Structures are given as structure tokens and as C-alpha cells.
Coordinates of C-alpha atoms and ligand atoms in Angstrom, one line a residue:
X1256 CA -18.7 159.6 55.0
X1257 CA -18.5 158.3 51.5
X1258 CA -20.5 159.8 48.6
X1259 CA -21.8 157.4 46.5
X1260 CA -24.1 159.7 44.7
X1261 CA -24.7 163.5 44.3
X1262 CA -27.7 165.6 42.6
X1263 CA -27.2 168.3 40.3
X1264 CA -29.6 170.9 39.6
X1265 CA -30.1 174.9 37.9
X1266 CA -32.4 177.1 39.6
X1267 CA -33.7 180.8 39.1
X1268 CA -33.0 182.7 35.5
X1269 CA -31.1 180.8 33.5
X1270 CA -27.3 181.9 32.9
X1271 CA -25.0 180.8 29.7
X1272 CA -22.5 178.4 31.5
X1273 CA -25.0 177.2 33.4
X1274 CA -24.8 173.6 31.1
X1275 CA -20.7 174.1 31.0
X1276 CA -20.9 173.7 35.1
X1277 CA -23.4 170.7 34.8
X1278 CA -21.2 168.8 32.5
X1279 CA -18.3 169.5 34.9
X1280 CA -19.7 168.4 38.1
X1281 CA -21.0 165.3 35.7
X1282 CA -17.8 164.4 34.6
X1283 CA -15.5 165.0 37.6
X1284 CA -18.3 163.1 40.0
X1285 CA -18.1 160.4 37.4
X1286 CA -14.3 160.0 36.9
X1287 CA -14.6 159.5 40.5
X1288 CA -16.9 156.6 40.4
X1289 CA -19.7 158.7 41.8
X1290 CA -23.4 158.3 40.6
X1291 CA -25.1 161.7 39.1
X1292 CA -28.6 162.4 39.3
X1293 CA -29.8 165.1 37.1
X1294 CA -32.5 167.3 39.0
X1295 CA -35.2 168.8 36.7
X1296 CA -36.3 172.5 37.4
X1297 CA -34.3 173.3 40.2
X1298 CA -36.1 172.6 43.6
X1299 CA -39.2 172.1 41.8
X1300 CA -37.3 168.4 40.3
X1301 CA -36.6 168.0 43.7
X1302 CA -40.1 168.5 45.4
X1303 CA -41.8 166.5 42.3
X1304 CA -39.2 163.9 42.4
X1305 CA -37.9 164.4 38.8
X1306 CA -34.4 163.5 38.5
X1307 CA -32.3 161.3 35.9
X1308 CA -29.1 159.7 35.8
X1309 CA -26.3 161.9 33.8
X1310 CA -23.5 159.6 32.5
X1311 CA -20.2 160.9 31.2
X1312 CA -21.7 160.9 27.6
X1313 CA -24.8 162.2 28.3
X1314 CA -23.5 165.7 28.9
X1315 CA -22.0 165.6 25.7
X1316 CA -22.1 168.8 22.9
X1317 CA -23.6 171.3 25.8
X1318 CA -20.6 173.3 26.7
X1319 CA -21.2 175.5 23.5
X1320 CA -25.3 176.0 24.7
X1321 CA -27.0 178.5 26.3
X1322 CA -29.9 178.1 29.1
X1323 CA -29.5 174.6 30.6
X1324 CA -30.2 171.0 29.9
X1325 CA -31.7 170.6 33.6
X1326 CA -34.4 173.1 32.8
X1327 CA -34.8 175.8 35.5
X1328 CA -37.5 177.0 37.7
X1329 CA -38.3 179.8 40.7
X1330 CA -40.3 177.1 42.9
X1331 CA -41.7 179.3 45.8
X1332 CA -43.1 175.8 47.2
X1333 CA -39.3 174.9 48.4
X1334 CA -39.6 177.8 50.7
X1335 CA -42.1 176.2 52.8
X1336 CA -41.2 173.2 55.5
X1337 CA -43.7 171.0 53.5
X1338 CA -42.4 171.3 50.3
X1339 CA -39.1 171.4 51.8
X1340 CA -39.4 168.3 53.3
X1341 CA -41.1 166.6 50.5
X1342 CA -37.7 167.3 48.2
X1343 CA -35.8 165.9 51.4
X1344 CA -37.6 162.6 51.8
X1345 CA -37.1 162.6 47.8
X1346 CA -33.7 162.7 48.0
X1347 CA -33.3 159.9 51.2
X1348 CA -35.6 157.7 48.6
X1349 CA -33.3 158.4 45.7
X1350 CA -29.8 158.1 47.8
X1351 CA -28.9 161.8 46.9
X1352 CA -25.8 162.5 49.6
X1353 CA -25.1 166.2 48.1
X1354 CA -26.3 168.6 45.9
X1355 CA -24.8 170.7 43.5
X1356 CA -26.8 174.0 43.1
X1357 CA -26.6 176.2 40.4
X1358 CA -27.7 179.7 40.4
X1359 CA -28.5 183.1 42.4
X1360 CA -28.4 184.2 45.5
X1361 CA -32.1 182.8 46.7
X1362 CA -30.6 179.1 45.0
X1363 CA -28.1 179.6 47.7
X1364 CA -30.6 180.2 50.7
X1365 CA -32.1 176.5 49.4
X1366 CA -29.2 175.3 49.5
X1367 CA -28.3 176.6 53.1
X1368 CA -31.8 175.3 54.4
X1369 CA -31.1 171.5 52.6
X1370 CA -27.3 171.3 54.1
X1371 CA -28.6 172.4 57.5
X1372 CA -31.2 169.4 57.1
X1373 CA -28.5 166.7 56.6
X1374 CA -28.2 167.0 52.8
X1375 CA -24.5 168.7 52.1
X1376 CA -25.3 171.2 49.4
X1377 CA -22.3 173.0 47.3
X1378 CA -23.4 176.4 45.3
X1379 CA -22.1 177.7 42.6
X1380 CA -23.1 181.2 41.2
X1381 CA -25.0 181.2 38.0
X1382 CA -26.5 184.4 37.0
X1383 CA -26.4 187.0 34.0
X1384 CA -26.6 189.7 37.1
X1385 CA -23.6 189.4 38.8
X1386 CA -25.8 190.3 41.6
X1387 CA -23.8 187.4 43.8
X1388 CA -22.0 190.0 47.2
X1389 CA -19.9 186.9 47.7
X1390 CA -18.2 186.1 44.1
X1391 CA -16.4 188.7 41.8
X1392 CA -17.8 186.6 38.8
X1393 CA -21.0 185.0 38.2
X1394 CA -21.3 182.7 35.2
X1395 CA -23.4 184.3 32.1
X1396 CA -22.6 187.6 32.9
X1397 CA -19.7 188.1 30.1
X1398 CA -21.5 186.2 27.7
X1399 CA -24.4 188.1 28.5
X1400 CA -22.4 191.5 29.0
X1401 CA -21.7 190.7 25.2
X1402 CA -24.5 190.1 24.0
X1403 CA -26.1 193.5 25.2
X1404 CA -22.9 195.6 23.7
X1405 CA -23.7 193.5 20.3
X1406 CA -27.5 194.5 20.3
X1407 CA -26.6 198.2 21.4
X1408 CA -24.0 198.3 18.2
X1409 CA -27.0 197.4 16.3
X1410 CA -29.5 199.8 17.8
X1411 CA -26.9 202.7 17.2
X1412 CA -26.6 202.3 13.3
X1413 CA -30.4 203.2 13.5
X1414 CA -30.1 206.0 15.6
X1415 CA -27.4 207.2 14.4
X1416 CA -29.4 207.2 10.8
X1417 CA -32.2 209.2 11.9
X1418 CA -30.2 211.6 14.5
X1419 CA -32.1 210.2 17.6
X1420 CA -31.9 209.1 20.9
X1421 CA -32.8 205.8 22.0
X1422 CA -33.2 204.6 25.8
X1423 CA -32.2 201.3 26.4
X1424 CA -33.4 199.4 29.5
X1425 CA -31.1 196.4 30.4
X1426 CA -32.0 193.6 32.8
X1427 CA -30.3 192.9 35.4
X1428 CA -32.4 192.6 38.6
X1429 CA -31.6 195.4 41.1
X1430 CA -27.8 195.5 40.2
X1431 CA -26.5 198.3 37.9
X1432 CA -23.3 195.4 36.7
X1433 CA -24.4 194.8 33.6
X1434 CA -25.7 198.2 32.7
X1435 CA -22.9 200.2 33.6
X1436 CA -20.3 198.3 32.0
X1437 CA -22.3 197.5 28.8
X1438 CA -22.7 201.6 29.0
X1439 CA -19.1 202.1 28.8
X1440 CA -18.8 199.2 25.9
X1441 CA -20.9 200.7 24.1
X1442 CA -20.1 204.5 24.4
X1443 CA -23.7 205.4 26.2
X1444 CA -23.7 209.4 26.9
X1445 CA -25.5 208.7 30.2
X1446 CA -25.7 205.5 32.1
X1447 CA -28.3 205.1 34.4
X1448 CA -28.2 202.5 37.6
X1449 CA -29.8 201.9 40.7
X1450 CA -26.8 202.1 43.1
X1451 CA -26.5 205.7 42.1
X1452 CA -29.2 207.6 42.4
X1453 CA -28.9 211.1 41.1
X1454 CA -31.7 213.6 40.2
X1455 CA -31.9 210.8 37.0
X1456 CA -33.7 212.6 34.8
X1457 CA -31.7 216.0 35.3
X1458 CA -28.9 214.0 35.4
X1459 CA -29.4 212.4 31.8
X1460 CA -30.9 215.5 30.3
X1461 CA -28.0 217.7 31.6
X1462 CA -26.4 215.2 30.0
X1463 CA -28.1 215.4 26.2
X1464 CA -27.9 218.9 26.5
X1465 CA -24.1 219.3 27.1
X1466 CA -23.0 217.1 24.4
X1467 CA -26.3 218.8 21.7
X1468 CA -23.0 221.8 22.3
X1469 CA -20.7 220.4 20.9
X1470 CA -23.1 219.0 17.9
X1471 CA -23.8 215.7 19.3
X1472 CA -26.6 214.1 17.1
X1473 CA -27.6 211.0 18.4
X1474 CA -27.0 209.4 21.5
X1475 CA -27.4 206.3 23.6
X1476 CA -28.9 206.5 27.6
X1477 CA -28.6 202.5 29.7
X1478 CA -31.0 202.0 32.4
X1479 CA -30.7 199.6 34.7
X1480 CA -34.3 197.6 34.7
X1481 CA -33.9 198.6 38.5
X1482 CA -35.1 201.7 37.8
X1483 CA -38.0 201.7 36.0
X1484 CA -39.9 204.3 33.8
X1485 CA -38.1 203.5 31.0
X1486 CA -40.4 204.9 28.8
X1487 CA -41.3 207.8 30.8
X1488 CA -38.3 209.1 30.7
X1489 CA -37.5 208.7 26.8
X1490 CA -40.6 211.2 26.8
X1491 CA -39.4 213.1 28.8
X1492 CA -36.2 213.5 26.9
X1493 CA -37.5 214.0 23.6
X1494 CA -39.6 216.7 24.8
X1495 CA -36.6 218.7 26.9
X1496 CA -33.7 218.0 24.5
X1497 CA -35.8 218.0 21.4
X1498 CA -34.4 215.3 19.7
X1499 CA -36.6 212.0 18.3
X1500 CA -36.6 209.3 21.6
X1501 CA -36.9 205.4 21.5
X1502 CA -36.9 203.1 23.8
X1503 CA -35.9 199.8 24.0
X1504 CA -36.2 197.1 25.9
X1505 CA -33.9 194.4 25.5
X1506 CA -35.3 191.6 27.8
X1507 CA -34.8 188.1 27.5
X1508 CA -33.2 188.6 24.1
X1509 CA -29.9 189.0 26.8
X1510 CA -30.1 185.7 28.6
X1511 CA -29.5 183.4 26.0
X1512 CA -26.7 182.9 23.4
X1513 CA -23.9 180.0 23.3
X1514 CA -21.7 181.2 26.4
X1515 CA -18.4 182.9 26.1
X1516 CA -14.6 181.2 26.5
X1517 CA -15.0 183.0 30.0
X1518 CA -17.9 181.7 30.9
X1519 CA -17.3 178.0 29.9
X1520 CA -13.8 178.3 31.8
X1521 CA -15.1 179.6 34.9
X1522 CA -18.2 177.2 34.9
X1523 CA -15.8 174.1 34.3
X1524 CA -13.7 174.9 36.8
X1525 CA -16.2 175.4 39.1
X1526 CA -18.1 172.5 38.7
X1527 CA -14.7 170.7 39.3
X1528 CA -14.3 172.3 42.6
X1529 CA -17.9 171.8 44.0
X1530 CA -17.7 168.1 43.5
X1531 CA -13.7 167.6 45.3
X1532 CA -16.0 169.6 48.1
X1533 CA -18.7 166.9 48.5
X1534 CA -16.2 164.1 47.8
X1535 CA -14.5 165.0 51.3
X1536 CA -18.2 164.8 53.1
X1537 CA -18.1 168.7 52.9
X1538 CA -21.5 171.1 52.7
X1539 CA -22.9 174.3 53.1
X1540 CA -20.1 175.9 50.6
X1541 CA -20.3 178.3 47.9
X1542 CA -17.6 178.6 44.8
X1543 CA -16.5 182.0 44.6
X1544 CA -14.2 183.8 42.1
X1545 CA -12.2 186.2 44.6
X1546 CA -9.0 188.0 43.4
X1547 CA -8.8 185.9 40.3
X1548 CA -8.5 182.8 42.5
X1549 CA -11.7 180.0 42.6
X1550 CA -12.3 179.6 46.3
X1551 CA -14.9 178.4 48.9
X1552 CA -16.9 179.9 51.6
X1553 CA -19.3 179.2 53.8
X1554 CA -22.8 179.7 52.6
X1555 CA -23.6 181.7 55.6
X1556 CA -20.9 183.5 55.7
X1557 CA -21.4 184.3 51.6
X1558 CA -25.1 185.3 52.3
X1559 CA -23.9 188.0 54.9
X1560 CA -21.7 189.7 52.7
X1561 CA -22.9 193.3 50.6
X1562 CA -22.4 194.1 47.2
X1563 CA -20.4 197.9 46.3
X1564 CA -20.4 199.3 43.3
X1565 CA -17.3 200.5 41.1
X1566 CA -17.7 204.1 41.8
X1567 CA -14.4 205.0 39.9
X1568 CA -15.7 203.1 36.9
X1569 CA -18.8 205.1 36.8
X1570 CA -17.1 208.3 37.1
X1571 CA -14.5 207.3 34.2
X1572 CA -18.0 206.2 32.0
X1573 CA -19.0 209.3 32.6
X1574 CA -15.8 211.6 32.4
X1575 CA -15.3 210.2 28.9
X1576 CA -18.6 210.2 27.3
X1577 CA -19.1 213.9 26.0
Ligands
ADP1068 P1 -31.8 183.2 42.2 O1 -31.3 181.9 42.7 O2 -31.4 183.5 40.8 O3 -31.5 184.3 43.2 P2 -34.6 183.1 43.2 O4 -34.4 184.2 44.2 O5 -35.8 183.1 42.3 O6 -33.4 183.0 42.1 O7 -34.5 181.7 43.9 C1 -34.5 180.5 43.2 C2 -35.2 179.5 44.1 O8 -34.5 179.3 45.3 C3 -36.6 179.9 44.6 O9 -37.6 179.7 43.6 C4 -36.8 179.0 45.8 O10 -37.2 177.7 45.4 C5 -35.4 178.9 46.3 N1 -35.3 179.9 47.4 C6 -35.2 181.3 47.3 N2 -35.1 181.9 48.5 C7 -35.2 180.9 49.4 C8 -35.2 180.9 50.8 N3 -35.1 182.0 51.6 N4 -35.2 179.7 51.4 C9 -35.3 178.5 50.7 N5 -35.3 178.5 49.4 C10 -35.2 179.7 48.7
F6P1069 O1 -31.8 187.0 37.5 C1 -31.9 187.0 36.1 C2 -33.0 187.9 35.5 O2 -33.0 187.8 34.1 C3 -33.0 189.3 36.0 O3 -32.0 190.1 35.3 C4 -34.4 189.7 35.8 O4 -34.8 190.7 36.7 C5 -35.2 188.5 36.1 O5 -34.2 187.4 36.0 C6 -36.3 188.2 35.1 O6 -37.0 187.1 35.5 P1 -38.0 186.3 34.6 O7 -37.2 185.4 33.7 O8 -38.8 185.5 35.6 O9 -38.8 187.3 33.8

């Protein structure tokens, strides 16, 4: 069947890339003589039938932004058949023959449930998490990876001028990603992540203690956001290891920022791939980043799959932070 126009939309958190991959699937769709129809909130645009046409030049001077120019939303409504429907009677009225969905892992389940409905749906991962079983890479996560070792360097001139401790709680949903290998960056004595779940706070005060030795003075704990009890257990370490405790939480602060060369790479050529997809009729894909390569997979398939953790990596973090 032949495309004659495709949707576009960004749904869940926001991810830097996430307007890099927009103006890619934009431009390749276009250069194709395919319409584009921007899609507002995610599956909220979809349900409240708020969509625009993107033309080569509106997608213009984004590739250097954070967040995203189609605005994103969680839109629990999409779940249901109702709203469900609603966003695919939206799309017959607007002549929508794919979508191009970008963001997390629940994004993908939409976009399984539209392409099993008639409307071929491509994802691609977008996500500061790197939460995504199916894709080595998510884009935002290096910019966003960056970002968290940038405000850590900060927070240890501080600590490091009064001799303290500070506990720093990094998003990140339920995956320890971004925690662990900011904790490495940024020379963390203890890194704390919800894969790995050791007696934490013996673990982290074992930790203090061992380094206090060999006249350690200040020192930087990551916890995963997974975790919780962030400032419980700051406390709870000033009071065992006797040594001044903050903690911080670095929230949102990580999600935005203009996205790194990675992230704009990956994004581009991602959004290149998704369209070639619906330009041969084909749906219910995913673009993955496996081995280095940009493949697809079947969004079933993707959804099946578990996430590991780098053990060895948080062994090494570890091994050499004493
Ligand atoms: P992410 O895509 O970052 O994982 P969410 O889990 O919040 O973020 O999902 C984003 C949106 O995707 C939800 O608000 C909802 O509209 C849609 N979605 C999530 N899970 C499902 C599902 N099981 N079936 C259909 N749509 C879903
Ligand atoms: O998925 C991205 C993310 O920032 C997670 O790291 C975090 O758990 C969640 O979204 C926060 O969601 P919200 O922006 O709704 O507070």
C-alpha cells in the first residue's frame, strides 16, 4: 500500500534527541514526497485530534534543543478502547497511514495496540532511562548521563570544601543505568541501584568507613531514585560515619539540556530508518541500537525481552573507588 502521509508524535518523559528524531522522520518522509502530521502530546494529540503539518523547514534550528517541539504527555485515556478508538477514527479522518512513536517502553505498547488496529506504528526509543530490554541505546541518555556527571562535579567542590558527604539521588525510573555509570564518572565511593540489592545501608556505610582509614574526607554515595529513602539514609550516615550528610536530589534539572553529538546521531538515524519502514507498508517495528548496528524488531517480540545489568561494571566501580 502506498503511504501518502504519516504522523509523528513524543510520548512519556521527554528525552534530548527527541526533536533530532522528529526532524528526521520530517525530512526523510518529506524528501520522499510523503505528507507529515505533527501529533501534539503524544496519544493525548491523537485522542484530542491535535496534529499540524511539519514541512521540511518547519523542523528547522531543533536539532541543538532539548525536550521536544511536539510537546509530550503520559495520556492514561489511550489505554482504554474508547479513547483508543477516538485517536483511531482521528487518524482515518486525518488520512494518517503510520505513526512514528517516540519514547519508552509503555509508548511502544500504544503503539503495538494502534498497529494491531490497522494503523502501522514504527517506535523508536526515547528516554533518559535507558530502561528500553530491547535497544542497547535510548536517546537522551548520554546527554542526560552528562549532565548528571557535570552537576555531581559541581556538588563535589562543595563537599569537598566543608569535608562532607553528600547523597545524591538520580532519576532514572526503576533502572540503575544512569546511576551506576554517572557513579563511576564521577568517582562515587558507593553507588547504590535497584538491580543490586545489597544490605544498602551496610553496604554504603561499610563503605564510608573503609575509605574514613585511609583519611578519606569527603565522599560522594548515587542512588538510583528506584530506591528511595534518600534522605533517610544520608541520616543515617551522618550519624554512623560521623561526617556532615547532604542530600540531593537532582530531578528534572537532568532531563533537559541541548542533546549530545551522540544523541543527535543516533536520533537522526533513527528517524531515517522508521520512515524507509512505513514507506514499504511495514508496522509493528521498533528501532533498536544492537551491537553498534541500528536494526528493527518486532514490537512484540521487543516487549518480551528483559533488561540485565552490567555486573562486571559494578564490581570494577566498586573495586576502584577506595
Ligand atoms: P514511556 O513511553 O516513557 O514508557 P509511559 O509508560 O508513561 O511512558 O507511557 C506513555 C504513554 O503510552 C501512556 O501515557 C499511554 O498513553 C501509553 N501506554 C502506556 N502503556 C500502554 C498500554 N499498555 N497500552 C496502550 N497504551 C499504553
Ligand atoms: O522516564 C523518564 C523519567 O524522568 C524517569 O526517570 C522518572 O522516574 C520519571 O520520568 C519522572 O516522571 P515525571 O516527569 O512525570 O515526574
Amino acid at each position: 500500500m502506498g503511504m501518502k502521509r504519516i504522523g509523528v508524535l513524543t510520548s512519556g518523559g521527554d528525552a534530548p534527541g527527541m526533536n533530532a528524531a522528529v526532524r528526521a522522520v520530517v525530512r526523510t518522509a518529506c524528501e520522499q514526497g510523503i505528507e507529515v502530521l505533527g501529533i501534539e502530546s503524544g496519544y493525548r494529540g491523537l485522542i484530542e485530534n491535535r496534529m499540524r503539518e511539519l514541512d521540511i523547514r518547519s523542523v528547522s534550528d531543533i536539532i541543538h534543543r532539548g525536550g521536544t517541539m511536539l510537546y509530550s504527555a503520559r495520556c492514561p485515556e489511550f489505554k482504554e478502547e474508547e479513547g483508543m478508538q477516538t485517536a483511531i477514527a482521528n487518524c482515518k479522518e486525518r488520512g494518517i497511514d503510520g505513526i512514528v512513536v517516540i519514547g519508552g517502553d509503555g509508548s511502544f505498547r500504544g503503539a503495538r495496540d494502534l498497529s494491531l488496529r490497522g494503523i502501522p506504528c514504527i517506535g523508536i526509543p526515547g528516554t533518559i532511562d535507558n530502561d528500553i530490554a530491547s535497544s542497547d541505546y535510548t536517546i537522551g541518555y548520554d546527554t542526560c548521563l552528562n549532565t548528571i556527571m557535570q552537576m555531581v562535579d559541581r556538588v563535589r567542590d562543595t563537599v569537598e570544601s566543608h569535608s562532607r558527604c553528600v547523597v545524591v539521588e538520580v532519576m532514572g525510573n526503576r533502572c540503575g543505568d544512569l546511576t551506576l555509570n554517572s557513579g563511576i564518572a564521577v568517582g562515587a565511593t558507593a553507588i547504590v541501584i535497584p538491580e543490586i540489592r545489597d544490605d544498602i545501608e551496610k553496604h554504603v556505610i561499610q563503605r564510608i568507613r573503609r575509605t574514613q582509614k585511609t583519611d578519606k574526607k569527603h565522599f560522594i554515595v548515587m542512588v538510583a531514585e528506584g530506591i528511595g529513602g534518600t534522605e533517610a539514609l544520608a541520616r543515617k550516615i551522618e550519624k554512623e560515619c560521623k561526617v556532615e550528610t547532604r542530600a540531593v536530589i537532582l530531578g528534572h534539572v537532568q532531563r533537559g539540556g541541548s542533546p549530545t553529538a551522540r544523541d543527535r546521531v543516533v536520533a537522526s538515524e533513527m528517524g531515517y530508518h522508521a520512515v524507509q519502514l512505513l514507506l514499504q507498508g511495514i508496522g509493528n517495528r521498533v528501532i533498536v541500537v544492537r551491537d553498534d548496528k541500528i536494526v528493527d524488531l518486532d514490537i512484540y517480540e521487543a516487549l518480551k525481552m528483559e533488561r540485565s545489568v552490567n555486573t562486571e561494571l559494578y564490581k570494577i566501580a566498586h573495586e576502584i573507588s577506595i
